[in-house]
Coordinates of C-alpha atoms in Angstrom, one line a residue:
M92 CA 158.8 12.1 22.7
I93 CA 160.7 14.9 24.5
S94 CA 161.6 12.8 27.5
E95 CA 162.9 10.0 25.3
A96 CA 164.9 12.4 23.2
Y97 CA 166.4 14.1 26.2
P98 CA 166.8 11.4 28.9
A99 CA 169.4 13.5 30.7
T100 CA 167.0 16.0 32.1
P101 CA 166.0 14.1 35.2
S102 CA 169.6 13.5 36.1
L103 CA 170.4 17.1 35.6
S104 CA 167.6 18.1 38.0
S105 CA 169.0 15.5 40.4
I106 CA 172.4 17.0 40.2
I107 CA 171.1 20.5 41.1
Q108 CA 169.0 19.1 44.0
G109 CA 172.0 17.1 45.2
C110 CA 174.2 20.2 45.1
I111 CA 171.7 22.2 47.1
R112 CA 171.3 19.4 49.7
W113 CA 175.1 19.1 50.0
W114 CA 175.5 22.8 50.4
A115 CA 172.8 23.1 53.1
E116 CA 174.2 20.1 55.0
S117 CA 177.7 21.6 54.9
K118 CA 176.5 25.0 56.2
A119 CA 174.6 23.2 59.0
S120 CA 177.6 21.2 60.1
N121 CA 180.2 23.9 59.9
E122 CA 179.6 27.6 60.8
A123 CA 182.6 28.7 58.9
P124 CA 181.9 29.7 55.2
P125 CA 183.2 27.4 52.5
S126 CA 186.6 28.3 51.0
P127 CA 186.7 30.6 47.8
A128 CA 187.9 27.7 45.7
L129 CA 185.1 25.4 46.8
R130 CA 182.6 28.2 46.1
K131 CA 183.9 28.5 42.6
V132 CA 183.6 24.8 41.9
F133 CA 180.1 24.8 43.4
I134 CA 179.0 27.7 41.2
A135 CA 180.5 26.1 38.1
V136 CA 178.6 22.8 38.7
L137 CA 175.3 24.6 39.3
V138 CA 175.7 26.9 36.3
V139 CA 176.6 24.1 33.9
A140 CA 173.7 21.9 35.1
W141 CA 171.3 24.8 35.0
T142 CA 172.4 25.7 31.4
L143 CA 171.8 22.2 30.1
V144 CA 168.3 22.2 31.7
V145 CA 167.5 25.6 30.1
I146 CA 168.7 24.3 26.7
T147 CA 166.4 21.3 27.1
K148 CA 163.4 23.3 28.2
K149 CA 163.9 25.6 25.2
W150 CA 162.6 22.8 22.9
R151 CA 159.4 22.6 24.9
K152 CA 158.5 26.3 24.7
E153 CA 156.7 28.1 21.9
K154 CA 159.1 30.8 20.7
L155 CA 157.9 34.2 21.6
R156 CA 158.4 37.4 19.5
L157 CA 160.7 39.3 21.9
P158 CA 162.0 42.8 21.2
P159 CA 165.3 42.9 19.3
G160 CA 168.5 43.4 21.3
P161 CA 172.2 42.8 21.4
R162 CA 173.5 39.2 21.3
G163 CA 174.9 38.0 24.6
L164 CA 177.2 35.2 25.8
P165 CA 176.1 31.8 27.0
L166 CA 175.1 31.7 30.7
V167 CA 175.7 35.4 31.4
G168 CA 174.0 37.0 28.5
N169 CA 174.7 40.7 28.2
L170 CA 176.0 41.2 31.7
P171 CA 179.7 41.6 30.8
F172 CA 178.9 44.3 28.3
L173 CA 176.9 46.7 30.6
D174 CA 178.4 50.1 31.3
R175 CA 178.7 51.4 34.9
N176 CA 176.4 54.4 34.0
L177 CA 173.6 52.0 33.0
H178 CA 171.0 54.7 32.2
Q179 CA 173.3 56.3 29.5
H180 CA 174.4 52.9 28.2
L181 CA 170.7 51.8 27.7
A182 CA 170.0 55.1 26.0
E183 CA 172.8 54.3 23.5
L184 CA 171.4 50.8 22.9
A185 CA 168.0 52.3 22.2
S186 CA 169.5 54.4 19.4
T187 CA 170.7 51.1 17.8
Y188 CA 167.9 48.6 18.6
G189 CA 164.9 50.9 19.0
N190 CA 162.8 52.4 21.8
I191 CA 162.0 48.9 23.0
F192 CA 164.7 46.2 23.2
S193 CA 165.6 43.2 25.3
L194 CA 168.6 42.1 27.2
R195 CA 169.4 38.8 28.8
L196 CA 171.0 39.4 32.2
G197 CA 172.0 36.0 33.4
R198 CA 168.8 34.1 34.0
K199 CA 166.7 37.3 33.8
L200 CA 165.0 38.6 30.7
C201 CA 165.0 42.4 30.8
I202 CA 163.0 44.7 28.5
V203 CA 163.8 48.4 28.3
V204 CA 161.4 51.1 27.0
S205 CA 162.7 54.5 26.1
S206 CA 159.9 56.6 24.5
P207 CA 156.9 58.6 25.9
A208 CA 154.5 56.5 23.8
L209 CA 155.8 53.2 25.2
A210 CA 155.8 54.6 28.7
K211 CA 152.2 55.5 28.3
E212 CA 151.3 52.0 27.0
L213 CA 153.1 50.5 30.0
L214 CA 152.1 52.8 32.8
K215 CA 148.6 53.9 31.8
D216 CA 147.0 51.6 29.1
K217 CA 148.3 48.4 30.7
D218 CA 148.9 49.7 34.2
A219 CA 147.0 46.8 35.8
T220 CA 149.1 44.1 34.2
F221 CA 152.4 45.9 35.0
A222 CA 151.4 47.0 38.5
N223 CA 153.9 44.8 40.3
H224 CA 157.5 45.8 41.0
D225 CA 160.3 43.4 40.3
V226 CA 161.9 43.2 43.8
P227 CA 165.7 43.3 43.9
T228 CA 167.6 41.5 46.6
A229 CA 168.7 44.7 48.2
A230 CA 165.1 45.6 49.1
M231 CA 165.0 42.7 51.5
V232 CA 167.3 44.7 53.9
L233 CA 164.2 46.6 54.9
P234 CA 162.3 45.2 57.8
N235 CA 159.7 42.8 56.3
G236 CA 160.4 44.4 52.9
L237 CA 157.2 43.2 51.2
H238 CA 155.0 44.6 54.0
G239 CA 155.9 48.1 52.9
M240 CA 154.2 50.0 50.2
A241 CA 157.1 50.4 47.7
W242 CA 157.7 46.7 47.1
A243 CA 154.4 45.0 48.1
P244 CA 152.6 43.2 45.2
H245 CA 149.6 45.0 43.9
G246 CA 146.5 43.9 45.8
M247 CA 144.5 44.5 49.0
Q248 CA 147.5 45.0 51.3
W249 CA 149.1 47.5 48.9
R250 CA 145.9 49.4 48.5
M251 CA 145.5 49.7 52.3
L252 CA 149.1 50.9 52.8
R253 CA 148.9 53.4 50.0
K254 CA 145.6 54.8 51.4
L255 CA 147.2 55.2 54.8
A256 CA 150.3 56.9 53.4
V257 CA 148.4 59.3 51.2
G258 CA 145.5 60.0 53.5
E259 CA 147.3 60.2 56.9
M260 CA 150.7 61.6 55.9
L261 CA 151.3 62.9 52.4
S262 CA 148.1 64.7 51.3
N263 CA 148.2 68.5 51.1
T264 CA 145.8 68.7 54.0
R265 CA 148.0 66.5 56.2
L266 CA 151.2 68.3 55.2
E267 CA 149.6 71.6 56.3
I268 CA 149.4 70.2 59.8
F269 CA 153.2 69.9 59.9
R270 CA 154.0 73.3 58.5
D271 CA 155.6 74.5 61.7
V272 CA 157.8 71.4 61.9
R273 CA 159.2 72.1 58.4
R274 CA 159.7 75.8 59.3
A275 CA 161.5 75.0 62.5
E276 CA 163.9 72.6 60.8
V277 CA 164.6 74.9 57.9
Q278 CA 165.4 77.7 60.3
Q279 CA 167.8 75.4 62.1
M280 CA 169.5 74.7 58.8
V281 CA 169.8 78.5 58.2
R282 CA 171.4 78.8 61.7
R283 CA 173.9 76.1 60.9
V284 CA 174.8 77.6 57.6
Y285 CA 175.2 81.1 59.1
D286 CA 177.5 79.7 61.8
N287 CA 179.6 78.2 59.1
A288 CA 179.6 81.2 56.7
E289 CA 182.7 81.4 54.4
T290 CA 183.3 77.7 55.1
P291 CA 183.0 74.9 52.5
L292 CA 179.8 72.9 53.1
A293 CA 178.6 69.6 51.5
I294 CA 175.2 70.6 50.1
R295 CA 173.7 67.1 49.9
E296 CA 174.7 66.2 53.5
M297 CA 173.3 69.4 54.8
L298 CA 170.0 68.9 53.1
F299 CA 169.8 65.2 54.0
A300 CA 170.2 66.1 57.7
T301 CA 167.4 68.7 57.5
L302 CA 165.1 66.3 55.6
F303 CA 165.7 63.6 58.2
D304 CA 164.7 65.9 61.0
V305 CA 161.6 67.1 59.2
L306 CA 160.5 63.5 58.6
M307 CA 161.2 62.5 62.1
G308 CA 159.1 65.3 63.4
M309 CA 156.2 64.3 61.1
L310 CA 156.5 60.6 61.9
W311 CA 156.8 60.6 65.7
G312 CA 157.5 64.1 66.9
T313 CA 160.7 66.1 67.2
G314 CA 161.0 65.4 70.9
T315 CA 161.0 61.6 70.7
L316 CA 164.6 61.2 69.4
K317 CA 165.8 64.3 71.3
D318 CA 164.8 62.7 74.6
P319 CA 168.0 61.7 76.4
S320 CA 167.0 58.1 76.6
M321 CA 166.3 58.0 72.9
K322 CA 168.9 60.4 71.5
E323 CA 171.5 57.6 71.0
K324 CA 168.9 55.5 69.1
G325 CA 168.1 58.5 66.9
E326 CA 171.7 58.8 65.8
E327 CA 171.9 55.1 65.3
F328 CA 168.7 55.2 63.2
R329 CA 170.3 57.9 61.0
L330 CA 173.4 55.7 60.5
V331 CA 171.4 52.6 59.7
V332 CA 169.3 54.5 57.1
R333 CA 172.5 55.6 55.4
Q334 CA 173.8 52.0 55.4
I335 CA 170.5 50.9 53.8
L336 CA 170.7 53.6 51.1
G337 CA 174.3 52.4 50.4
S338 CA 173.1 48.8 50.1
F339 CA 170.6 49.7 47.4
G340 CA 173.6 50.4 45.0
Q341 CA 174.9 46.8 45.4
L342 CA 173.7 44.2 42.9
S343 CA 173.8 40.6 43.9
I344 CA 174.5 37.6 41.7
S345 CA 171.1 36.3 42.8
D346 CA 169.4 39.2 41.1
F347 CA 170.5 37.6 37.8
F348 CA 170.6 33.9 38.9
P349 CA 167.7 33.6 41.3
F350 CA 168.4 29.9 42.0
L351 CA 171.6 30.9 43.8
A352 CA 169.8 33.2 46.3
P353 CA 169.7 30.6 49.1
F354 CA 173.5 30.2 49.1
D355 CA 174.4 33.9 49.7
L356 CA 177.7 33.3 47.8
E357 CA 178.8 36.9 48.1
G358 CA 177.9 37.3 51.8
L359 CA 175.6 40.3 51.0
E360 CA 172.6 38.6 52.6
R361 CA 174.4 38.2 55.9
K362 CA 175.4 41.8 55.9
R363 CA 171.9 43.0 55.1
K364 CA 170.4 40.7 57.7
K365 CA 172.6 42.4 60.4
I366 CA 171.4 45.8 59.2
A367 CA 167.8 44.7 59.1
D368 CA 168.0 43.1 62.6
R369 CA 169.4 46.4 64.1
L370 CA 166.8 48.5 62.3
N371 CA 164.0 46.3 63.6
Q372 CA 165.3 46.7 67.2
I373 CA 165.5 50.5 66.8
L374 CA 162.0 50.8 65.3
D375 CA 160.6 48.4 67.9
S376 CA 162.0 50.7 70.6
I377 CA 160.5 53.8 69.1
I378 CA 157.1 52.1 68.5
D379 CA 157.0 50.8 72.0
L380 CA 157.8 54.3 73.4
K381 CA 155.1 55.9 71.3
K382 CA 152.6 53.1 72.1
A383 CA 152.9 54.0 75.7
E384 CA 151.9 57.6 74.8
S385 CA 149.1 56.6 72.5
G386 CA 146.5 56.9 75.2
E387 CA 147.5 60.4 76.2
Q388 CA 146.6 63.6 74.5
E389 CA 145.5 63.7 70.9
S390 CA 148.4 63.9 68.4
K391 CA 148.7 64.2 64.7
E392 CA 152.1 62.4 64.5
F393 CA 151.9 59.7 61.8
L394 CA 153.1 56.8 64.0
L395 CA 150.5 57.6 66.7
V396 CA 147.8 57.7 64.1
L397 CA 148.9 54.3 62.8
L398 CA 149.0 52.8 66.4
R399 CA 145.5 54.0 67.1
M400 CA 144.3 52.5 63.8
Q401 CA 146.0 49.3 64.8
E402 CA 144.2 49.2 68.1
R403 CA 140.8 49.8 66.5
G404 CA 141.5 46.8 64.2
D405 CA 140.2 46.0 60.7
S406 CA 138.6 42.6 60.0
T407 CA 139.3 42.7 56.3
M408 CA 143.0 43.7 56.4
P409 CA 144.5 44.0 59.9
L410 CA 147.3 46.6 60.3
T411 CA 150.3 44.8 61.7
R412 CA 153.5 46.0 63.3
S413 CA 155.3 44.8 60.2
H414 CA 153.1 47.0 58.1
I415 CA 153.8 50.0 60.3
K416 CA 157.6 49.5 60.1
G417 CA 157.3 49.0 56.3
L418 CA 155.4 52.3 55.9
I419 CA 157.9 54.2 58.1
M420 CA 160.8 53.0 56.0
D421 CA 159.0 53.7 52.7
L422 CA 158.5 57.3 53.8
V423 CA 162.0 57.7 55.2
M424 CA 163.8 56.1 52.2
A425 CA 161.7 57.9 49.5
G426 CA 161.4 61.3 51.3
M427 CA 165.1 62.1 52.1
D428 CA 167.6 60.8 49.6
T429 CA 165.8 61.7 46.3
T430 CA 164.9 65.2 47.6
A431 CA 168.5 65.9 48.8
V432 CA 170.0 64.6 45.6
T433 CA 167.7 66.7 43.4
S434 CA 168.4 69.8 45.5
E435 CA 172.1 69.2 44.9
W436 CA 171.6 69.0 41.2
V437 CA 169.7 72.3 41.2
M438 CA 172.5 74.0 43.1
A439 CA 175.1 72.5 40.8
E440 CA 173.3 73.7 37.7
L441 CA 172.9 77.2 39.2
I442 CA 176.6 77.4 39.9
K443 CA 177.3 76.4 36.3
H444 CA 174.9 79.1 35.1
P445 CA 175.5 82.2 37.3
E446 CA 173.1 84.3 35.3
M447 CA 170.3 81.9 36.2
M448 CA 171.4 82.1 39.9
R449 CA 171.1 85.9 39.7
R450 CA 167.7 85.7 38.1
V451 CA 166.5 83.3 40.9
Q452 CA 167.7 85.6 43.6
Q453 CA 166.2 88.6 41.9
E454 CA 162.8 86.8 41.8
L455 CA 163.3 86.0 45.5
N456 CA 164.0 89.6 46.3
E457 CA 160.9 90.8 44.4
V458 CA 158.5 88.2 46.0
I459 CA 160.0 88.1 49.5
G460 CA 162.1 91.2 50.0
T461 CA 165.4 91.6 51.7
D462 CA 164.0 92.3 55.2
N463 CA 161.9 89.1 55.3
V464 CA 162.5 85.4 55.0
V465 CA 161.0 82.7 52.8
E466 CA 157.7 81.1 54.0
E467 CA 155.8 78.3 52.3
S468 CA 153.1 80.8 51.3
H469 CA 155.6 82.4 49.0
L470 CA 156.4 79.3 47.0
S471 CA 153.5 79.4 44.4
R472 CA 154.8 82.9 43.2
L473 CA 158.4 81.7 42.5
R474 CA 157.8 80.7 38.9
Y475 CA 161.3 80.9 37.7
L476 CA 162.7 78.9 40.6
S477 CA 160.0 76.3 40.0
A478 CA 161.1 76.1 36.3
V479 CA 164.8 75.7 37.4
V480 CA 163.8 72.8 39.7
K481 CA 161.8 71.0 37.0
E482 CA 164.6 71.4 34.4
A483 CA 167.0 69.9 36.9
M484 CA 164.5 67.0 37.4
R485 CA 164.4 66.6 33.6
L486 CA 168.1 66.5 33.1
H487 CA 169.0 64.5 36.2
P488 CA 165.9 62.4 37.2
A489 CA 166.2 61.1 40.7
A490 CA 165.1 57.6 39.6
P491 CA 166.7 57.2 36.1
L492 CA 165.2 53.8 35.5
M493 CA 162.3 54.1 37.9
L494 CA 161.5 51.0 40.0
P495 CA 161.5 47.9 37.7
R496 CA 158.1 46.5 36.8
T497 CA 157.1 42.9 36.0
P498 CA 153.9 41.7 34.3
S499 CA 151.5 39.5 36.3
E500 CA 150.8 37.6 33.1
T501 CA 152.4 37.4 29.7
S502 CA 151.5 40.6 27.8
T503 CA 152.7 42.8 24.9
L504 CA 154.4 46.1 24.6
G505 CA 155.0 47.9 21.3
G506 CA 153.8 44.8 19.5
Y507 CA 156.3 42.5 21.2
S508 CA 155.8 39.7 23.7
V509 CA 156.7 40.4 27.4
P510 CA 156.7 37.0 29.2
K511 CA 155.4 36.9 32.8
G512 CA 158.3 37.5 35.2
T513 CA 160.2 39.7 32.9
R514 CA 162.0 42.7 34.4
V515 CA 160.7 45.9 32.6
L516 CA 162.7 49.1 32.9
V517 CA 161.5 52.6 31.9
N518 CA 164.5 54.7 31.0
M519 CA 163.3 58.0 32.5
W520 CA 166.7 59.6 31.8
A521 CA 166.3 58.8 28.0
I522 CA 162.6 59.8 27.8
E523 CA 163.2 63.2 29.4
R524 CA 165.9 63.9 26.8
Y525 CA 163.9 62.4 24.0
P526 CA 165.0 64.5 20.9
E527 CA 161.6 64.4 19.2
N528 CA 160.0 66.2 22.2
W529 CA 162.8 68.5 23.6
E530 CA 164.6 71.1 21.7
N531 CA 168.4 70.9 22.5
P532 CA 167.6 68.2 25.1
S533 CA 171.1 68.2 26.7
E534 CA 170.9 71.9 27.4
F535 CA 169.9 73.3 30.8
N536 CA 167.1 75.7 29.9
P537 CA 164.4 76.4 32.5
E538 CA 162.5 78.7 30.1
R539 CA 161.0 75.5 28.5
F540 CA 158.9 75.1 31.7
M541 CA 157.6 78.6 31.7
T542 CA 155.3 78.3 28.7
N543 CA 151.6 78.5 29.3
D544 CA 150.6 75.9 26.7
R545 CA 151.6 73.0 29.0
K546 CA 150.7 72.3 32.7
W547 CA 154.0 70.7 33.6
D548 CA 152.7 69.3 36.9
F549 CA 153.6 66.1 38.7
S550 CA 150.4 64.2 38.0
G551 CA 152.0 61.7 35.7
N552 CA 149.6 62.4 32.8
D553 CA 152.2 63.9 30.5
F554 CA 154.6 61.2 29.4
H555 CA 157.3 63.6 28.3
F556 CA 157.8 64.8 31.9
F557 CA 156.8 62.5 34.8
P558 CA 159.6 62.6 37.4
F559 CA 157.4 60.9 40.1
G560 CA 156.1 58.2 37.8
S561 CA 152.6 57.5 36.6
G562 CA 149.6 55.3 37.1
R563 CA 148.6 53.5 40.3
R564 CA 152.3 53.2 41.4
I565 CA 153.0 56.9 41.1
C566 CA 155.1 58.2 44.0
P567 CA 152.7 59.4 46.7
G568 CA 155.4 61.6 48.1
A569 CA 155.3 64.2 45.3
P570 CA 153.5 66.9 47.3
F571 CA 156.0 66.6 50.2
A572 CA 159.0 66.5 47.8
D573 CA 157.8 69.5 45.9
R574 CA 157.3 71.6 49.0
M575 CA 160.6 70.7 50.6
L576 CA 162.6 71.1 47.3
M577 CA 161.2 74.6 46.8
Y578 CA 161.2 75.7 50.4
G579 CA 164.7 74.5 51.2
L580 CA 166.2 75.8 47.9
A581 CA 164.4 79.2 48.1
T582 CA 165.6 79.7 51.7
L583 CA 169.3 78.8 50.9
L584 CA 169.3 81.0 47.8
H585 CA 167.5 83.9 49.4
S586 CA 169.6 83.9 52.6
F587 CA 173.1 83.2 51.1
N588 CA 175.3 83.7 48.1
W589 CA 177.1 80.5 47.0
R590 CA 180.4 79.9 45.3
L591 CA 182.9 77.1 44.7
P592 CA 185.8 76.8 47.1
D593 CA 189.0 78.5 45.8
G594 CA 190.7 76.4 43.1
A595 CA 187.7 74.0 42.8
E596 CA 186.1 73.1 39.5
L597 CA 182.6 72.0 38.9
D598 CA 182.0 68.5 37.5
L599 CA 178.5 67.4 36.6
A600 CA 179.4 63.7 36.1
E601 CA 176.6 61.3 37.2
K602 CA 176.9 58.2 39.3
F603 CA 174.3 55.6 38.4
G604 CA 172.2 53.9 41.1
M605 CA 168.6 53.4 42.1
V606 CA 169.0 57.2 42.8
L607 CA 171.0 59.2 40.3
R608 CA 173.7 61.0 42.3
K609 CA 176.3 63.6 41.4
A610 CA 179.5 61.6 41.2
D611 CA 181.5 64.2 43.2
P612 CA 179.5 65.6 46.1
L613 CA 178.9 69.4 45.6
V614 CA 180.8 71.5 48.1
L615 CA 180.0 75.2 48.2
V616 CA 180.9 78.3 50.3
P617 CA 178.0 80.4 51.7
T618 CA 178.1 84.2 52.2
P619 CA 175.1 85.8 54.0
R620 CA 172.9 87.9 51.8
L621 CA 170.4 89.1 54.5
S622 CA 171.2 91.2 57.5
K623 CA 171.4 89.6 60.9
A624 CA 168.2 91.4 61.9
A625 CA 166.3 90.0 59.0
L626 CA 167.5 86.5 59.7
S627 CA 167.0 86.8 63.4
S628 CA 163.5 88.0 63.2
S629 CA 162.4 84.9 61.4
L630 CA 163.8 82.4 63.9
S631 CA 161.7 80.8 66.6
S632 CA 162.0 82.0 70.1
N633 CA 163.7 78.8 71.1
F634 CA 167.0 80.0 69.9
K635 CA 166.4 83.6 68.6
D636 CA 168.3 85.2 71.5
N637 CA 171.5 83.4 71.1
I638 CA 171.7 82.5 67.4
F639 CA 174.1 85.3 66.5
T640 CA 176.3 85.4 69.6

């Protein structure tokens, strides 16, 4: 009956297939990309044909009870109405349509949840169904993107990678092994800041550089990329990582119209492929260098541990070079940017609230003294600084919409249908400002984290505050991020006073992305608080003698 009523359907499919074949043949016969006008015509034909197919298929589907949401336009849905600061825009929509609502973003159905109860249902009660991430096009810039832990589908491969990351790199026991690496790099940061006292410094950039060096030391040893033959590759690796972080902020038309992905109409895929190819070459060089050393003395560096495990082999799930590169990039991408961005937000809020800055420094003086320097052993006693960090995480969550989830089968949330393949967003930014759970939610008030009636940890069990996520996909880097946030900030605030450059004004505007950045990078001027003798006594003998020349 349906085929008789809608005889045009086969011809529409033929049109789409014919367009695809024509495009592929054109690209094969001519290396130059089609003209902009031809691209527009091609897109128009495909979109019209696709729309008619969708309308036809609609009659064949049982209507699902989807969450309410704003009406969109044909073809593009709600895409033209989205605000640049998407996390705030979605929070406003939740106030109109409820804590679960739906949007049609091009071809993609998107469902947004914005309350602790719905987050618990998604991330705990139905964690197994929603264990997969909906992979954006930008993630494919990573070498063999789905071989990494972050984007791999839930299953045996993902479990193996997570076990390696947690057991061999990010557990508290493993982190203790690299305490000296963190101490040396934080000391180097102090030296650089002291050398630039009374000079404006970009806080995020400074912390990003320190975190990069810390992770490199933990991954393959501080000497690897400082070796003359590898130094250039180390600098290039840092540059490529920055390019990748930038690419994650670029949305592609194929994220909303997946059938257009093979045509790379915006040229983003070509750019990403160039970055990925260069990154593969750099990582292969480093892996080959460390592989040559793997038979030498025992080492705790993460890459050497992985290479030895690869050599031993595993009949059930072999560890490949693609897995190794994927794990490296997971740790680099997750461990640097979010930590540096959160540290910047903490410093910005303390500049805005100088009385809190004074209280933090008073606590540091009491716990550490003015003739000593911060050590990781001091961190557990810095209760007020810990509360300041958590409050900054609450107001400015590093991942405002978390990584998007998608159900492995049609399911329900909040009593509504969630079809298989739907993109599900958890609006962390809205949840951690949820007015029913937070008094004066837009106010920066660290005192709320100093009560003894709540644990306020990063375990993901409290769905009012879970900055590292929850469930089986909780971020395994929480122990590392917590240490580096507290250690880096405590050191900077104990060693220096900070102020805005003359004539500058503080702006706390946010810039939405996969990571929630401060729109205008924070630039501050440091003034030493500690004496030269106190600072010098803490520094390693490698540069103690000439640091203050």
